Coordinates of C-alpha atoms and ligand atoms in Angstrom, one line a residue:
X29 CA -0.8 -110.1 120.4
X30 CA -0.2 -112.9 123.5
X31 CA 2.7 -115.1 122.5
X32 CA 1.1 -118.5 120.5
X33 CA 3.9 -121.1 123.1
X34 CA 1.1 -123.0 124.4
X35 CA 2.0 -125.7 126.3
X36 CA -0.1 -128.3 128.8
X37 CA 0.0 -131.6 127.9
X38 CA -0.7 -131.9 132.1
X39 CA 0.7 -135.1 133.4
X40 CA -2.1 -138.1 133.3
X41 CA -5.2 -137.7 135.4
X42 CA -3.6 -138.6 138.6
X43 CA -0.4 -136.8 138.7
X44 CA 2.2 -138.0 140.9
X45 CA 4.5 -137.1 143.9
X46 CA 7.2 -136.4 141.7
X47 CA 4.6 -134.4 139.0
X48 CA 3.2 -131.8 141.2
X49 CA 5.3 -132.0 144.3
X50 CA 8.8 -130.1 145.7
X51 CA 12.4 -131.3 146.4
X52 CA 15.1 -129.6 148.4
X53 CA 17.7 -130.6 148.2
X54 CA 19.9 -132.3 150.8
X55 CA 23.7 -131.6 150.9
X56 CA 23.8 -133.5 154.1
X57 CA 27.6 -132.6 154.9
X58 CA 26.5 -129.1 155.6
X59 CA 22.8 -129.0 156.6
X60 CA 22.8 -130.2 160.5
X61 CA 25.9 -132.0 163.1
X62 CA 24.6 -133.8 166.3
X63 CA 27.3 -135.3 167.8
X64 CA 29.3 -132.6 167.7
X65 CA 31.6 -133.5 164.7
X66 CA 32.0 -131.1 162.7
X67 CA 29.5 -132.6 159.8
X68 CA 26.1 -133.1 159.1
X69 CA 24.6 -136.4 159.4
X70 CA 21.3 -138.5 158.8
X71 CA 20.3 -137.6 163.1
X72 CA 20.6 -133.8 161.9
X73 CA 18.0 -134.5 159.2
X74 CA 15.7 -136.4 161.3
X75 CA 16.0 -133.1 164.2
X76 CA 14.8 -131.4 161.0
X77 CA 11.7 -132.8 159.3
X78 CA 9.5 -130.5 160.8
X79 CA 11.5 -127.9 158.5
X80 CA 11.6 -129.4 155.9
X81 CA 7.9 -130.1 155.8
X82 CA 5.7 -127.9 158.4
X83 CA 7.6 -125.1 158.6
X84 CA 9.0 -124.3 154.4
X85 CA 7.0 -127.0 153.3
X86 CA 8.3 -129.0 150.5
X87 CA 7.3 -132.4 149.3
X88 CA 10.0 -134.6 148.4
X89 CA 13.8 -135.2 150.4
X90 CA 17.3 -135.7 147.7
X91 CA 20.4 -136.7 150.2
X92 CA 23.1 -136.2 148.4
X93 CA 25.5 -140.0 149.3
X94 CA 25.4 -141.6 153.0
X95 CA 27.2 -144.6 152.0
X96 CA 30.6 -145.5 152.8
X97 CA 34.0 -143.9 151.8
X98 CA 37.2 -142.7 152.0
X99 CA 35.4 -138.7 151.4
X100 CA 38.2 -137.9 148.3
X101 CA 34.5 -136.6 146.7
X102 CA 32.4 -135.9 149.9
X103 CA 30.7 -139.3 149.2
X104 CA 30.6 -139.4 145.6
X105 CA 33.4 -142.0 145.9
X106 CA 32.0 -145.3 147.6
X107 CA 32.9 -148.1 148.8
X108 CA 30.1 -149.8 150.1
X109 CA 27.6 -149.1 148.6
X110 CA 24.4 -150.9 150.5
X111 CA 26.1 -148.7 154.0
X112 CA 26.0 -146.4 155.9
X113 CA 29.3 -144.2 156.3
X114 CA 29.9 -144.1 160.5
X115 CA 29.9 -140.6 160.3
X116 CA 26.8 -139.7 158.8
X117 CA 25.2 -143.4 161.0
X118 CA 24.1 -146.8 160.1
X119 CA 21.6 -148.0 158.1
X120 CA 18.9 -148.7 161.5
X121 CA 18.9 -144.8 161.6
X122 CA 18.7 -144.4 157.6
X123 CA 15.5 -147.0 158.3
X124 CA 14.3 -144.6 161.1
X125 CA 14.7 -141.6 159.1
X126 CA 12.8 -142.4 156.1
X127 CA 9.7 -143.6 158.6
X128 CA 10.0 -140.6 159.6
X129 CA 9.8 -138.3 156.4
X130 CA 7.2 -140.2 155.2
X131 CA 5.2 -140.2 158.8
X132 CA 5.7 -136.5 158.0
X133 CA 4.2 -136.9 154.8
X134 CA 8.5 -136.0 152.6
X135 CA 9.2 -139.0 149.8
X136 CA 12.9 -139.4 150.2
X137 CA 14.8 -139.6 147.1
X138 CA 18.3 -141.0 147.4
X139 CA 22.2 -140.2 145.4
X140 CA 22.7 -143.5 143.3
X141 CA 26.3 -143.2 141.9
X142 CA 26.6 -146.1 139.5
X143 CA 29.4 -144.5 136.7
X144 CA 32.5 -144.6 139.3
X145 CA 33.2 -146.3 142.7
X146 CA 35.9 -145.7 145.3
X147 CA 39.3 -147.2 145.0
X148 CA 38.3 -148.4 147.5
X149 CA 36.0 -150.5 146.6
X150 CA 36.1 -154.6 147.5
X151 CA 35.1 -155.0 143.8
X152 CA 38.4 -152.0 142.6
X153 CA 41.0 -153.8 145.0
X154 CA 40.2 -157.0 143.2
X155 CA 39.8 -156.0 140.0
X156 CA 43.1 -154.3 140.3
X157 CA 44.5 -157.0 141.9
X158 CA 45.9 -159.3 138.9
X159 CA 45.0 -158.9 135.6
X160 CA 42.9 -162.7 135.1
X161 CA 41.6 -162.1 139.0
X162 CA 37.1 -161.8 137.3
X163 CA 36.5 -158.6 138.8
X164 CA 39.8 -157.1 136.6
X165 CA 36.8 -157.3 133.3
X166 CA 34.7 -154.7 136.4
X167 CA 36.7 -151.9 136.0
X168 CA 39.0 -150.4 132.5
X169 CA 41.8 -151.6 132.0
X170 CA 44.2 -150.7 129.4
X171 CA 47.9 -151.2 127.6
X172 CA 49.3 -148.4 128.0
X173 CA 50.4 -146.9 124.1
X174 CA 53.8 -147.7 122.4
X175 CA 55.4 -144.0 124.7
X176 CA 53.7 -145.5 128.0
X177 CA 51.0 -142.2 127.0
X178 CA 47.3 -143.9 128.5
X179 CA 45.8 -144.7 125.8
X180 CA 43.5 -142.1 124.7
X181 CA 43.4 -138.3 125.2
X182 CA 40.3 -138.4 127.3
X183 CA 39.6 -136.5 130.7
X184 CA 39.3 -136.5 133.7
X185 CA 36.7 -133.9 135.2
X186 CA 39.0 -132.5 138.1
X187 CA 42.6 -132.1 135.8
X188 CA 44.5 -134.3 134.0
X189 CA 44.4 -137.3 131.8
X190 CA 41.6 -139.6 132.3
X191 CA 44.7 -142.8 132.8
X192 CA 45.7 -143.4 136.4
X193 CA 48.9 -145.8 135.9
X194 CA 48.7 -149.2 137.9
X195 CA 52.1 -150.4 138.1
X196 CA 50.8 -154.1 140.0
X197 CA 49.5 -155.3 136.8
X198 CA 51.7 -152.3 134.6
X199 CA 48.2 -151.1 132.8
X200 CA 46.0 -147.6 133.7
X201 CA 42.6 -147.6 134.6
X202 CA 40.1 -145.2 133.9
X203 CA 38.8 -142.3 136.3
X204 CA 35.7 -139.3 134.2
X205 CA 36.8 -138.0 137.9
X206 CA 39.5 -137.7 140.4
X207 CA 41.4 -141.0 140.2
X208 CA 40.7 -142.6 143.7
X209 CA 36.5 -142.6 141.4
X210 CA 37.7 -145.7 139.3
X211 CA 34.9 -146.4 137.0
X212 CA 32.9 -149.6 136.7
X213 CA 32.5 -151.2 133.3
X214 CA 28.7 -150.7 132.9
X215 CA 29.5 -153.2 129.1
X216 CA 30.2 -155.8 131.9
X217 CA 26.3 -157.4 131.9
X218 CA 28.0 -158.1 136.0
X219 CA 28.5 -154.6 136.5
X220 CA 25.1 -154.1 135.1
X221 CA 23.3 -156.4 137.8
X222 CA 25.0 -155.7 140.7
X223 CA 24.6 -152.1 140.6
X224 CA 20.2 -152.6 139.8
X225 CA 21.0 -155.0 143.2
X226 CA 22.0 -152.1 145.2
X227 CA 19.0 -150.6 143.5
X228 CA 16.8 -152.8 144.8
X229 CA 18.6 -152.4 148.3
X230 CA 17.3 -149.7 148.3
X231 CA 13.4 -149.7 147.3
X232 CA 13.1 -152.8 149.4
X233 CA 14.0 -150.0 152.2
X234 CA 11.5 -148.3 151.1
X235 CA 13.3 -145.5 149.4
X236 CA 10.5 -143.3 146.7
X237 CA 13.6 -142.8 144.0
X238 CA 17.1 -141.4 142.8
X239 CA 18.9 -139.2 141.7
X240 CA 21.9 -140.5 139.0
X241 CA 25.2 -139.2 139.5
X242 CA 26.8 -138.0 135.6
X243 CA 23.4 -140.9 134.1
X244 CA 25.1 -140.1 131.0
X245 CA 29.1 -142.0 131.8
X246 CA 28.3 -145.1 132.3
X247 CA 28.1 -145.9 127.9
X248 CA 31.2 -144.8 126.0
X249 CA 32.5 -145.7 122.8
X250 CA 33.7 -149.1 123.0
X251 CA 36.3 -148.6 120.7
X252 CA 38.3 -145.8 123.4
X253 CA 38.4 -143.6 120.8
X254 CA 39.7 -139.6 121.3
X255 CA 37.1 -137.2 121.4
X256 CA 38.2 -134.3 119.0
X257 CA 38.5 -131.2 119.9
X258 CA 35.5 -129.1 120.7
X259 CA 36.8 -126.3 117.7
X260 CA 33.6 -123.5 119.0
X261 CA 34.7 -124.4 122.2
X262 CA 31.8 -122.2 125.0
X263 CA 33.5 -119.9 127.9
X264 CA 30.7 -120.5 130.0
X265 CA 32.0 -124.2 129.8
X266 CA 35.0 -123.3 129.7
X267 CA 35.2 -120.6 132.8
X268 CA 32.5 -124.0 134.8
X269 CA 34.5 -127.0 133.0
X270 CA 38.2 -126.2 132.1
X271 CA 40.3 -128.4 130.0
X272 CA 38.2 -130.8 129.6
X273 CA 35.5 -128.1 127.8
X274 CA 37.4 -127.9 125.1
X275 CA 37.0 -130.6 124.2
X276 CA 33.9 -132.4 122.2
X277 CA 32.8 -135.7 124.7
X278 CA 31.0 -137.7 121.4
X279 CA 33.1 -140.4 123.1
X280 CA 33.5 -140.9 126.7
X281 CA 29.7 -140.2 127.4
X282 CA 26.4 -140.6 126.3
X283 CA 26.8 -143.1 123.9
X284 CA 23.3 -144.9 122.5
X285 CA 23.6 -147.5 124.1
X286 CA 22.8 -145.6 127.7
X287 CA 19.4 -145.6 126.1
X288 CA 19.7 -149.8 127.2
X289 CA 20.5 -149.3 130.3
X290 CA 18.0 -146.3 131.4
X291 CA 14.7 -148.4 129.9
X292 CA 15.8 -151.4 132.1
X293 CA 16.3 -149.2 135.8
X294 CA 12.8 -148.0 134.3
X295 CA 11.5 -151.7 134.6
X296 CA 12.7 -152.3 137.9
X297 CA 11.7 -148.4 139.4
X298 CA 8.8 -150.0 137.6
X299 CA 8.3 -153.0 139.8
X300 CA 8.8 -151.8 142.5
X301 CA 5.8 -149.0 141.6
X302 CA 2.5 -150.6 142.3
X303 CA 1.6 -150.1 145.9
X304 CA 4.1 -146.9 146.0
X305 CA 5.9 -144.7 143.2
X306 CA 8.7 -144.5 142.4
X307 CA 10.8 -141.8 139.9
X308 CA 13.9 -141.8 138.5
X309 CA 15.6 -137.9 137.9
X310 CA 19.1 -138.4 136.2
X311 CA 22.3 -136.3 136.4
X312 CA 23.2 -134.8 133.3
X313 CA 24.4 -132.4 131.0
X314 CA 23.4 -132.4 127.3
X315 CA 23.9 -128.2 125.6
X316 CA 21.7 -130.2 123.1
X317 CA 18.0 -129.4 123.5
X318 CA 16.7 -132.0 121.9
X319 CA 19.4 -134.5 123.5
X320 CA 18.4 -133.8 126.4
X321 CA 14.9 -134.9 126.0
X322 CA 15.9 -138.5 124.2
X323 CA 16.6 -139.1 127.7
X324 CA 12.8 -139.4 129.2
X325 CA 12.8 -142.4 126.0
X326 CA 11.2 -142.8 123.0
X327 CA 8.2 -144.2 124.9
X328 CA 9.0 -141.9 127.6
X329 CA 10.2 -145.4 129.9
X330 CA 13.9 -144.7 131.0
X331 CA 14.6 -141.3 132.5
X332 CA 11.2 -140.1 134.4
X333 CA 13.4 -137.0 134.8
X334 CA 16.5 -135.8 133.2
X335 CA 17.6 -132.8 135.2
X336 CA 16.4 -129.7 133.2
X337 CA 19.7 -127.6 134.6
X338 CA 19.5 -125.9 131.2
X339 CA 18.5 -122.4 133.4
X340 CA 22.4 -122.3 134.7
X341 CA 24.2 -122.5 132.3
X342 CA 22.6 -118.8 130.9
X343 CA 23.3 -115.4 131.1
X344 CA 20.7 -113.8 133.7
X345 CA 17.7 -111.4 130.5
X346 CA 14.6 -112.0 130.2
X347 CA 14.7 -112.5 126.6
X348 CA 17.1 -115.6 126.9
X349 CA 15.6 -116.9 129.7
X350 CA 12.0 -116.7 127.4
X351 CA 13.8 -118.3 124.3
X352 CA 14.7 -121.2 127.1
X353 CA 11.9 -122.0 128.7
X354 CA 10.0 -122.3 125.6
X355 CA 12.3 -124.3 124.2
X356 CA 12.7 -126.2 126.9
X357 CA 8.4 -126.4 127.0
X358 CA 9.1 -127.6 123.5
X359 CA 11.4 -129.8 122.6
X360 CA 9.6 -131.9 125.3
X361 CA 8.5 -135.0 124.6
X362 CA 4.2 -135.3 124.6
X363 CA 3.6 -136.0 127.7
X364 CA 6.8 -135.4 129.6
X365 CA 7.2 -134.0 132.6
X366 CA 9.7 -131.5 133.0
X367 CA 11.6 -129.7 136.1
X368 CA 14.1 -126.6 136.8
X369 CA 16.7 -126.0 138.4
X370 CA 18.4 -122.9 139.5
X371 CA 20.9 -124.4 142.2
X372 CA 23.1 -127.4 143.2
X373 CA 26.6 -128.6 145.1
X374 CA 27.6 -128.2 142.3
X375 CA 27.0 -124.4 141.0
X376 CA 27.9 -121.1 142.1
X377 CA 24.4 -120.5 144.4
X378 CA 22.3 -118.5 142.8
X379 CA 22.3 -114.8 145.2
X380 CA 25.0 -115.1 144.9
X381 CA 25.1 -115.7 140.9
X382 CA 22.9 -112.6 140.0
X383 CA 22.5 -110.7 143.7
X384 CA 20.6 -111.1 146.6
X385 CA 17.9 -108.7 144.7
X386 CA 17.4 -111.0 142.0
X387 CA 17.3 -113.9 143.8
X388 CA 14.3 -113.4 145.3
X389 CA 13.0 -113.1 141.4
X390 CA 14.6 -116.0 140.7
X391 CA 12.9 -117.7 143.8
X392 CA 9.6 -117.0 142.0
X393 CA 10.1 -118.7 138.2
X394 CA 10.9 -121.4 140.1
X395 CA 8.3 -121.7 141.8
X396 CA 5.8 -120.3 139.6
X397 CA 7.2 -122.1 135.8
X398 CA 5.4 -125.4 134.5
X399 CA 7.7 -129.0 136.0
X400 CA 9.0 -129.4 139.2
X401 CA 11.4 -127.9 141.0
X402 CA 14.4 -128.5 142.9
X403 CA 15.7 -126.6 146.0
X404 CA 18.6 -126.6 146.5
X405 CA 19.6 -125.8 151.0
X406 CA 19.7 -122.5 152.0
X407 CA 18.8 -120.8 148.8
X408 CA 15.5 -120.1 150.8
X409 CA 17.8 -118.5 152.6
X410 CA 19.5 -116.5 149.7
X411 CA 23.1 -117.7 151.5
X412 CA 24.9 -116.7 149.4
X413 CA 28.5 -119.0 147.7
X414 CA 30.5 -118.1 150.6
X415 CA 35.1 -117.4 150.1
X416 CA 36.8 -120.4 151.4
X417 CA 40.6 -118.9 152.5
X418 CA 43.4 -121.5 150.1
X419 CA 43.9 -123.3 152.9
X420 CA 40.3 -124.2 154.0
X421 CA 39.5 -125.3 150.6
X422 CA 37.9 -129.2 150.3
X423 CA 37.1 -129.8 147.1
X424 CA 39.4 -132.3 145.1
X425 CA 38.7 -130.6 142.1
X426 CA 40.2 -126.6 143.6
X427 CA 43.5 -128.6 145.1
X428 CA 43.1 -130.2 141.7
X429 CA 43.3 -126.7 139.9
X430 CA 44.2 -124.4 143.0
X431 CA 42.6 -120.7 142.3
X432 CA 41.1 -120.8 139.5
X433 CA 37.4 -120.5 139.9
X434 CA 36.6 -124.8 140.5
X435 CA 36.0 -125.2 143.5
X436 CA 32.3 -126.4 145.0
X437 CA 32.9 -125.7 148.4
X438 CA 31.3 -121.9 148.6
X439 CA 28.2 -123.3 147.8
X440 CA 28.2 -126.0 150.3
X441 CA 28.4 -124.2 153.4
X442 CA 27.1 -125.2 156.7
X443 CA 23.5 -124.2 157.0
X444 CA 21.8 -121.1 158.6
X445 CA 19.7 -122.4 161.8
X446 CA 20.2 -119.2 164.6
X447 CA 22.4 -116.7 165.6
X448 CA 24.0 -118.4 168.4
X449 CA 27.7 -119.9 167.4
X450 CA 27.8 -122.1 164.8
X451 CA 24.2 -120.3 163.5
X452 CA 23.0 -123.9 165.4
X453 CA 24.9 -125.4 162.4
X454 CA 27.2 -128.0 165.2
X455 CA 28.1 -127.3 169.7
X456 CA 29.4 -124.2 169.5
X457 CA 33.4 -125.9 170.6
X458 CA 33.3 -127.5 167.9
X459 CA 34.3 -126.8 164.2
X460 CA 32.4 -126.9 160.8
X461 CA 33.8 -128.3 157.9
X462 CA 33.5 -125.6 156.4
X463 CA 33.7 -122.1 157.3
X464 CA 30.3 -120.2 158.0
X465 CA 28.9 -118.0 156.0
X466 CA 29.8 -114.1 157.8
X467 CA 26.3 -112.8 157.1
X468 CA 24.8 -115.5 159.4
X469 CA 23.2 -114.1 161.9
X470 CA 21.4 -111.8 159.5
X471 CA 21.0 -114.6 156.9
X472 CA 19.6 -117.8 159.7
X473 CA 16.8 -119.4 159.7
X474 CA 14.9 -118.3 162.8
X475 CA 16.1 -113.8 161.8
X476 CA 14.5 -114.5 158.5
X477 CA 11.3 -116.4 160.0
X478 CA 9.8 -113.4 162.0
X479 CA 10.7 -110.9 159.5
X480 CA 7.6 -110.5 156.7
X481 CA 10.0 -109.0 154.4
X482 CA 12.5 -112.0 154.3
X483 CA 13.6 -114.5 151.1
X484 CA 12.3 -117.7 153.2
X485 CA 9.2 -115.5 154.2
X486 CA 8.9 -115.4 150.7
X487 CA 9.9 -118.5 149.9
X488 CA 7.3 -120.1 152.7
X489 CA 4.2 -117.8 151.3
X490 CA 4.9 -119.5 147.3
X491 CA 5.6 -122.4 148.5
X492 CA 2.2 -122.8 149.8
X493 CA -0.1 -120.8 147.4
X494 CA 2.5 -124.0 145.1
X495 CA 0.4 -126.1 146.9
X496 CA -2.6 -125.5 147.6
X497 CA -3.3 -123.9 143.7
X498 CA -3.3 -126.8 141.2
X499 CA -3.2 -123.9 138.3
X500 CA 0.0 -123.3 140.2
X501 CA 1.7 -126.9 140.5
X502 CA 0.5 -129.0 137.6
X503 CA -1.4 -126.6 134.5
X504 CA -0.7 -125.4 131.7
X505 CA 2.2 -122.8 130.4
X506 CA 2.0 -119.7 128.2
X507 CA 4.5 -117.2 127.0
X508 CA 2.9 -114.1 127.3
X509 CA 5.4 -112.0 124.9
X510 CA 3.9 -109.0 125.0
X511 CA 6.2 -107.7 127.9
X512 CA 8.4 -104.4 127.8
X513 CA 11.4 -105.1 127.5
X514 CA 12.8 -106.9 131.4
X515 CA 10.2 -108.2 131.9
X516 CA 8.9 -112.1 131.6
X517 CA 5.2 -113.1 131.3
X518 CA 3.7 -116.4 132.2
X519 CA 0.0 -117.8 132.3
X520 CA -0.4 -120.7 134.5
X521 CA -3.6 -122.0 134.4
X522 CA -5.4 -125.3 135.2
X523 CA -9.1 -125.3 133.5
X524 CA -10.1 -124.0 136.1
X525 CA -8.4 -120.8 137.6
X526 CA -5.5 -118.9 135.5
X527 CA -2.4 -117.3 137.2
X528 CA -0.2 -114.7 136.0
X529 CA 3.9 -114.5 136.7
X530 CA 5.4 -111.1 135.7
X531 CA 9.2 -110.5 136.4
X532 CA 10.4 -107.3 136.1
X533 CA 14.6 -107.6 135.6
X534 CA 15.1 -104.2 135.2
X535 CA 16.2 -101.4 137.7
X536 CA 13.6 -99.6 137.9
X537 CA 9.6 -99.0 137.4
X538 CA 8.0 -100.9 134.4
X539 CA 4.0 -100.6 133.1
X540 CA 2.5 -103.3 131.9
X541 CA -0.5 -102.8 129.8
X542 CA -2.8 -105.5 131.0
X543 CA -6.0 -107.4 128.7
X544 CA -8.9 -104.9 129.1
X545 CA -10.4 -108.4 129.6
X546 CA -8.5 -109.6 133.3
X547 CA -9.8 -108.3 136.1
X548 CA -6.9 -110.3 138.9
X549 CA -5.5 -109.8 142.5
X550 CA -2.0 -110.4 143.5
X551 CA -2.3 -113.0 145.5
X552 CA 2.3 -112.4 146.2
X553 CA 5.3 -110.0 146.0
X554 CA 7.7 -110.9 145.7
X555 CA 8.5 -107.3 147.6
X556 CA 6.4 -108.6 150.3
X557 CA 3.4 -106.3 149.7
X558 CA 1.0 -106.2 148.2
X559 CA -1.2 -108.6 148.8
X560 CA -4.5 -108.3 147.4
X561 CA -4.8 -105.3 146.0
X562 CA -6.8 -105.9 143.4
X563 CA -5.2 -105.0 139.7
X564 CA -6.9 -103.4 135.9
X565 CA -5.4 -102.5 133.1
X566 CA -2.2 -100.4 133.8
X567 CA 0.4 -102.7 136.4
X568 CA 2.8 -101.1 137.4
X569 CA 5.7 -103.0 138.6
X570 CA 9.0 -101.6 140.9
X571 CA 11.9 -102.5 139.7
X572 CA 12.6 -106.5 140.4
X573 CA 9.9 -107.1 141.8
X574 CA 7.4 -110.2 141.0
X575 CA 4.6 -110.4 141.1
X576 CA 1.7 -113.6 141.1
X577 CA -1.5 -112.8 139.7
X578 CA -4.4 -114.7 140.8
X579 CA -6.8 -113.2 137.6
X580 CA -11.0 -113.5 139.1
X581 CA -13.3 -116.9 137.5
X582 CA -14.7 -115.9 134.3
X583 CA -12.0 -114.1 133.1
X584 CA -11.9 -114.5 129.2
X585 CA -8.2 -116.5 127.9
X586 CA -5.1 -113.3 126.7
X587 CA -6.5 -114.7 123.6
X588 CA -9.6 -113.2 123.2
X589 CA -9.6 -109.7 124.8
X590 CA -9.5 -107.5 120.8
X591 CA -5.9 -107.2 118.4
Ligands
GLC891 C1 27.9 -135.6 140.4 C2 28.5 -135.6 141.5 C3 29.3 -134.3 141.9 C4 31.1 -135.3 142.2 C5 30.8 -136.0 140.2 C6 31.1 -137.0 140.8 O1 29.1 -134.7 139.3 O2 27.5 -134.4 141.4 O3 29.4 -133.2 142.4 O4 31.4 -134.4 142.1 O5 29.3 -137.1 140.2 O6 30.8 -138.5 141.4
CA892 CA1 28.3 -135.1 163.2

């Protein structure tokens, strides 16, 4: 009979924008170029606000870093936290974007990169200048071991040791990523104060929230002890992370003191939230669900949401997905609000991971699970990863370890706007910073808007239904386990309305026996037809089809169906 899994804890009586809304991630370099340098910019986002808010219909945008940067890690190496890189615009343009976005009813989330600066940041230049510089202790400097080797065995995510030798002062400095991204020392209160001032700067300008880059890395073992090897490394992690995945990261990140920092950060956000609710969503990759959930804070007083990346790492298999969704729901602290992610600028695109056919199911899943979805730009078009020739590689990770599949350029290629030259991303005579998807002519926005069966049309329908249907945005979630193989079924309800989401992952038709008390109407099919079809009894669901079934008001709760 019906699954016992029922999660409601709806958010507080007044759900906030980051709970009912959908977030759209814009990788700024690839969204829209307005000045002909082949790089997206702030002006390009302004130009596309109508698309984002009206055509697509999301509620918030997260813009990846646009701060001054040597671009070693494409903006995640910041040399000035409180300005705009001239390649992307200036502060006046940012403020204009913020005001225009707000006028469109969109919230704006910006990236906050606390773990490391660029080595070109004035703080680091001072720090490295001498051992007694007042900013020496803003970063982590250590003597070599007796044999001259680095102070411990910590590794850089991008490959090699996490320590780089600096001849001027004859010490090593710590960098969890590229050698030109030195880690700040958050155990120094002056660093925390300076970084909180950075947050204040953007809050005062009016941003609605922060996406916190590698949120857990800021607190490490104060004694800098070696990481032990992982006795049982997970193959998918080794494949995507390389040697870094062979250690257990018990000392180089996520020291429990990190909770204190995020409690204080939350207080900072709360102090700006009386008239404009602000939020934080933290990037973290804890595979252990109870650890992951702990970053909401024991009293929900830390991150508003730790990013839930768990769907990114699992096999695309209904049993595993259903189990994962239920486990995430079960791990959530009371009243904590979930969120879901199927793609971002660090992951192979969903259309390439599961194929174009299943990308439609994935979109329905993302936009109907309980919790805030973050939608990666271009996924609404079904954009795939783009094959990048070795000589075109840009990503420092790819360049450090060429040809091993760590590169992130494939998922960062330009947005496809129309069938014109450069797909409307940049002027015809400009070379985009990464090549366009070869399918640009077919997958672009203009072509898909004209096609009632396109991925974009499906995404727009899903977003529109979600926006007008509290059951689907803030309603409860209940798994329905009595289903044929390869199907995932769940019920969303807000008390007044009930929706059943039925996803068939099989490449052949399935039949589902619905409880006899259910009478419903198909509201959306991923195939783009069947709208308004009445359903009762047996539902035939085609290969790779997903449907959202609106149950007639008054239809009994599924449990009420006699066993
Ligand atoms: C995060 C970002 C990634 C970046 C890294 C270092 O993981 O998402 O793109 O390379 O942090 O800042
Ligand atoms: Ca540009």
